[in-house]
Each structure stands twice: as structure tokens, then as C-alpha cells.
Amino acid sequence: MKYCQFDGCTNKIAKGIYCTEHKRSSKSRKKKQQAKTVYHHENKPFYRMQAWKDVADFVYEREGGHCQRCGRFVFGKLAHRHHVIPIKKNKLLSLDPNNIRLLCPSPRMFLY
């Protein structure tokens, strides 16, 4: 037996991560979280292109792995490449390294 992963819940469960009471609410939380996501569904194929991966790697190397806002070192999935001018507004700048900033998760949230 283990405890439910919901904050403050003391219910014990045999399997899974949430008790029956919080299992339902976790689905609605997940939907809300997906609605808040910054990445737009129509841009998913773009972010899977090798050209984007090459530019993203170039930007990471150019900045030495440091956030351009706070200077913290960011690694792996925490390193976000942010388009200064969004793809929706100007597709021609989508692969321009000068239009892409390397940011850590903290300051990135203040951009939207």
C-alpha cells in the first residue's frame, strides 16, 4: 500500500498514483494543463523537423547553455528555445537563430 499522490491526501491505495476521490480530478487538471501549454498543436510537425533541431542545438551552443534572461545554466528538457517573433506572425523567421532565445523555465513563463 502507498499514499495517494494528491497534495495533502492521506488515503492509501494499492495501485496507481491517485485514490478514487482524486483520480477524477486529476483528469480535469490534466486537461487544464494541456490547455495552458505554450506549444501550439499546429506547430508540432515544425518542432520535429531536423532543420529545427539543428537550429535549436546551434542556439544552445551559442549561449553556452545559459538562460538569456537570468544567466542560469539550463540542461536537457529544461532548456526552452523561445521564438521572439512567434511562428504564427512570421514563418520566415522560424529558423532564424537571431529570432530564438534560450530560456530556463522560470522567466519563460512571464513571456505569455
PDB file of C-alpha atoms in Angstrom:
ATOM      1  CA  MET A   1       0.000   0.000   0.000  1.00  0.00           C
ATOM      2  CA  LYS A   2       1.100   3.544  -0.704  1.00  0.00           C
ATOM      3  CA  TYR A   3      -0.309   7.028  -0.302  1.00  0.00           C
ATOM      4  CA  CYS A   4      -2.263   8.959  -2.915  1.00  0.00           C
ATOM      5  CA  GLN A   5      -0.008  11.481  -4.714  1.00  0.00           C
ATOM      6  CA  PHE A   6      -2.551  14.321  -4.411  1.00  0.00           C
ATOM      7  CA  ASP A   7      -1.194  17.098  -2.146  1.00  0.00           C
ATOM      8  CA  GLY A   8      -2.411  16.641   1.410  1.00  0.00           C
ATOM      9  CA  CYS A   9      -4.280  13.380   0.763  1.00  0.00           C
ATOM     10  CA  THR A  10      -3.742  10.622   3.327  1.00  0.00           C
ATOM     11  CA  ASN A  11      -5.725   7.894   1.537  1.00  0.00           C
ATOM     12  CA  LYS A  12      -3.840   4.658   0.910  1.00  0.00           C
ATOM     13  CA  ILE A  13      -4.032   2.933  -2.466  1.00  0.00           C
ATOM     14  CA  ALA A  14      -2.987  -0.473  -3.750  1.00  0.00           C
ATOM     15  CA  LYS A  15      -2.141   0.573  -7.324  1.00  0.00           C
ATOM     16  CA  GLY A  16      -1.947   3.688  -9.451  1.00  0.00           C
ATOM     17  CA  ILE A  17      -0.966   7.118  -8.193  1.00  0.00           C
ATOM     18  CA  TYR A  18      -4.290   8.642  -7.071  1.00  0.00           C
ATOM     19  CA  CYS A  19      -7.121   7.431  -4.848  1.00  0.00           C
ATOM     20  CA  THR A  20     -10.620   7.172  -6.368  1.00  0.00           C
ATOM     21  CA  GLU A  21     -11.538  10.587  -4.970  1.00  0.00           C
ATOM     22  CA  HIS A  22      -8.646  12.358  -6.699  1.00  0.00           C
ATOM     23  CA  LYS A  23      -8.420  10.214  -9.825  1.00  0.00           C
ATOM     24  CA  ARG A  24     -11.367  12.088 -11.364  1.00  0.00           C
ATOM     25  CA  SER A  25      -9.941  15.490 -10.511  1.00  0.00           C
ATOM     26  CA  SER A  26      -6.544  14.549 -11.965  1.00  0.00           C
ATOM     27  CA  LYS A  27      -8.121  14.123 -15.408  1.00  0.00           C
ATOM     28  CA  SER A  28      -9.620  17.608 -15.307  1.00  0.00           C
ATOM     29  CA  ARG A  29      -6.297  19.040 -14.056  1.00  0.00           C
ATOM     30  CA  LYS A  30      -4.513  17.341 -16.932  1.00  0.00           C
ATOM     31  CA  LYS A  31      -6.937  18.881 -19.456  1.00  0.00           C
ATOM     32  CA  LYS A  32      -6.486  22.344 -17.928  1.00  0.00           C
ATOM     33  CA  GLN A  33      -2.713  21.940 -18.012  1.00  0.00           C
ATOM     34  CA  GLN A  34      -2.789  20.911 -21.674  1.00  0.00           C
ATOM     35  CA  ALA A  35      -4.915  23.963 -22.478  1.00  0.00           C
ATOM     36  CA  LYS A  36      -2.267  26.206 -20.888  1.00  0.00           C
ATOM     37  CA  THR A  37       0.607  24.712 -22.852  1.00  0.00           C
ATOM     38  CA  VAL A  38       2.625  27.193 -24.866  1.00  0.00           C
ATOM     39  CA  TYR A  39       3.267  24.895 -27.803  1.00  0.00           C
ATOM     40  CA  HIS A  40       0.592  25.158 -30.427  1.00  0.00           C
ATOM     41  CA  HIS A  41      -0.716  21.926 -31.910  1.00  0.00           C
ATOM     42  CA  GLU A  42      -0.371  23.170 -35.490  1.00  0.00           C
ATOM     43  CA  ASN A  43       3.386  23.703 -34.945  1.00  0.00           C
ATOM     44  CA  LYS A  44       4.162  20.150 -33.767  1.00  0.00           C
ATOM     45  CA  PRO A  45       5.456  18.971 -37.173  1.00  0.00           C
ATOM     46  CA  PHE A  46       7.760  22.002 -37.296  1.00  0.00           C
ATOM     47  CA  TYR A  47       9.392  21.121 -33.974  1.00  0.00           C
ATOM     48  CA  ARG A  48      10.060  17.576 -35.205  1.00  0.00           C
ATOM     49  CA  MET A  49      11.973  18.731 -38.323  1.00  0.00           C
ATOM     50  CA  GLN A  50      15.712  18.143 -38.426  1.00  0.00           C
ATOM     51  CA  ALA A  51      16.245  21.772 -39.513  1.00  0.00           C
ATOM     52  CA  TRP A  52      14.601  22.984 -36.271  1.00  0.00           C
ATOM     53  CA  LYS A  53      16.636  20.557 -34.164  1.00  0.00           C
ATOM     54  CA  ASP A  54      19.839  21.836 -35.793  1.00  0.00           C
ATOM     55  CA  VAL A  55      18.929  25.494 -35.157  1.00  0.00           C
ATOM     56  CA  ALA A  56      17.868  24.701 -31.570  1.00  0.00           C
ATOM     57  CA  ASP A  57      21.208  22.965 -30.941  1.00  0.00           C
ATOM     58  CA  PHE A  58      23.050  25.919 -32.505  1.00  0.00           C
ATOM     59  CA  VAL A  59      21.237  28.392 -30.213  1.00  0.00           C
ATOM     60  CA  TYR A  60      22.043  26.236 -27.170  1.00  0.00           C
ATOM     61  CA  GLU A  61      25.731  26.128 -28.112  1.00  0.00           C
ATOM     62  CA  ARG A  62      25.789  29.857 -28.962  1.00  0.00           C
ATOM     63  CA  GLU A  63      24.506  30.732 -25.485  1.00  0.00           C
ATOM     64  CA  GLY A  64      26.718  28.180 -23.758  1.00  0.00           C
ATOM     65  CA  GLY A  65      23.654  26.579 -22.159  1.00  0.00           C
ATOM     66  CA  HIS A  66      22.806  29.715 -20.138  1.00  0.00           C
ATOM     67  CA  CYS A  67      19.400  31.383 -19.919  1.00  0.00           C
ATOM     68  CA  GLN A  68      19.448  34.735 -21.725  1.00  0.00           C
ATOM     69  CA  ARG A  69      17.278  36.335 -19.040  1.00  0.00           C
ATOM     70  CA  CYS A  70      18.716  35.205 -15.714  1.00  0.00           C
ATOM     71  CA  GLY A  71      22.036  33.604 -16.730  1.00  0.00           C
ATOM     72  CA  ARG A  72      21.333  30.247 -15.029  1.00  0.00           C
ATOM     73  CA  PHE A  73      22.712  27.118 -16.662  1.00  0.00           C
ATOM     74  CA  VAL A  74      19.896  25.031 -18.140  1.00  0.00           C
ATOM     75  CA  PHE A  75      20.215  21.457 -19.324  1.00  0.00           C
ATOM     76  CA  GLY A  76      18.155  18.982 -21.308  1.00  0.00           C
ATOM     77  CA  LYS A  77      14.400  19.363 -21.307  1.00  0.00           C
ATOM     78  CA  LEU A  78      14.618  22.430 -19.070  1.00  0.00           C
ATOM     79  CA  ALA A  79      16.266  24.402 -21.890  1.00  0.00           C
ATOM     80  CA  HIS A  80      13.491  26.151 -23.819  1.00  0.00           C
ATOM     81  CA  ARG A  81      14.065  27.789 -27.170  1.00  0.00           C
ATOM     82  CA  HIS A  82      11.700  30.753 -27.440  1.00  0.00           C
ATOM     83  CA  HIS A  83      10.756  32.478 -30.697  1.00  0.00           C
ATOM     84  CA  VAL A  84      10.886  36.241 -30.080  1.00  0.00           C
ATOM     85  CA  ILE A  85       8.535  36.784 -33.028  1.00  0.00           C
ATOM     86  CA  PRO A  86       6.102  33.821 -32.960  1.00  0.00           C
ATOM     87  CA  ILE A  87       5.879  31.413 -35.892  1.00  0.00           C
ATOM     88  CA  LYS A  88       2.240  32.420 -36.382  1.00  0.00           C
ATOM     89  CA  LYS A  89       3.237  36.034 -37.022  1.00  0.00           C
ATOM     90  CA  ASN A  90       6.192  35.423 -39.342  1.00  0.00           C
ATOM     91  CA  LYS A  91       7.022  31.931 -40.604  1.00  0.00           C
ATOM     92  CA  LEU A  92      10.142  33.212 -42.379  1.00  0.00           C
ATOM     93  CA  LEU A  93      11.810  33.846 -39.013  1.00  0.00           C
ATOM     94  CA  SER A  94      11.016  30.398 -37.610  1.00  0.00           C
ATOM     95  CA  LEU A  95      14.522  29.054 -38.338  1.00  0.00           C
ATOM     96  CA  ASP A  96      16.418  32.330 -37.866  1.00  0.00           C
ATOM     97  CA  PRO A  97      18.804  31.890 -34.905  1.00  0.00           C
ATOM     98  CA  ASN A  98      18.581  35.635 -34.193  1.00  0.00           C
ATOM     99  CA  ASN A  99      14.849  35.205 -33.525  1.00  0.00           C
ATOM    100  CA  ILE A 100      15.368  32.416 -30.969  1.00  0.00           C
ATOM    101  CA  ARG A 101      16.334  32.875 -27.322  1.00  0.00           C
ATOM    102  CA  LEU A 102      17.441  30.200 -24.880  1.00  0.00           C
ATOM    103  CA  LEU A 103      15.436  30.443 -21.659  1.00  0.00           C
ATOM    104  CA  CYS A 104      15.053  28.465 -18.465  1.00  0.00           C
ATOM    105  CA  PRO A 105      11.506  27.544 -17.348  1.00  0.00           C
ATOM    106  CA  SER A 106      11.199  30.341 -14.757  1.00  0.00           C
ATOM    107  CA  PRO A 107      11.465  33.505 -16.871  1.00  0.00           C
ATOM    108  CA  ARG A 108       9.843  31.844 -19.860  1.00  0.00           C
ATOM    109  CA  MET A 109       6.515  31.738 -18.023  1.00  0.00           C
ATOM    110  CA  PHE A 110       6.492  35.535 -17.742  1.00  0.00           C
ATOM    111  CA  LEU A 111       6.552  35.951 -21.520  1.00  0.00           C
ATOM    112  CA  TYR A 112       2.937  34.900 -22.021  1.00  0.00           C
TER     113      TYR A 112
END
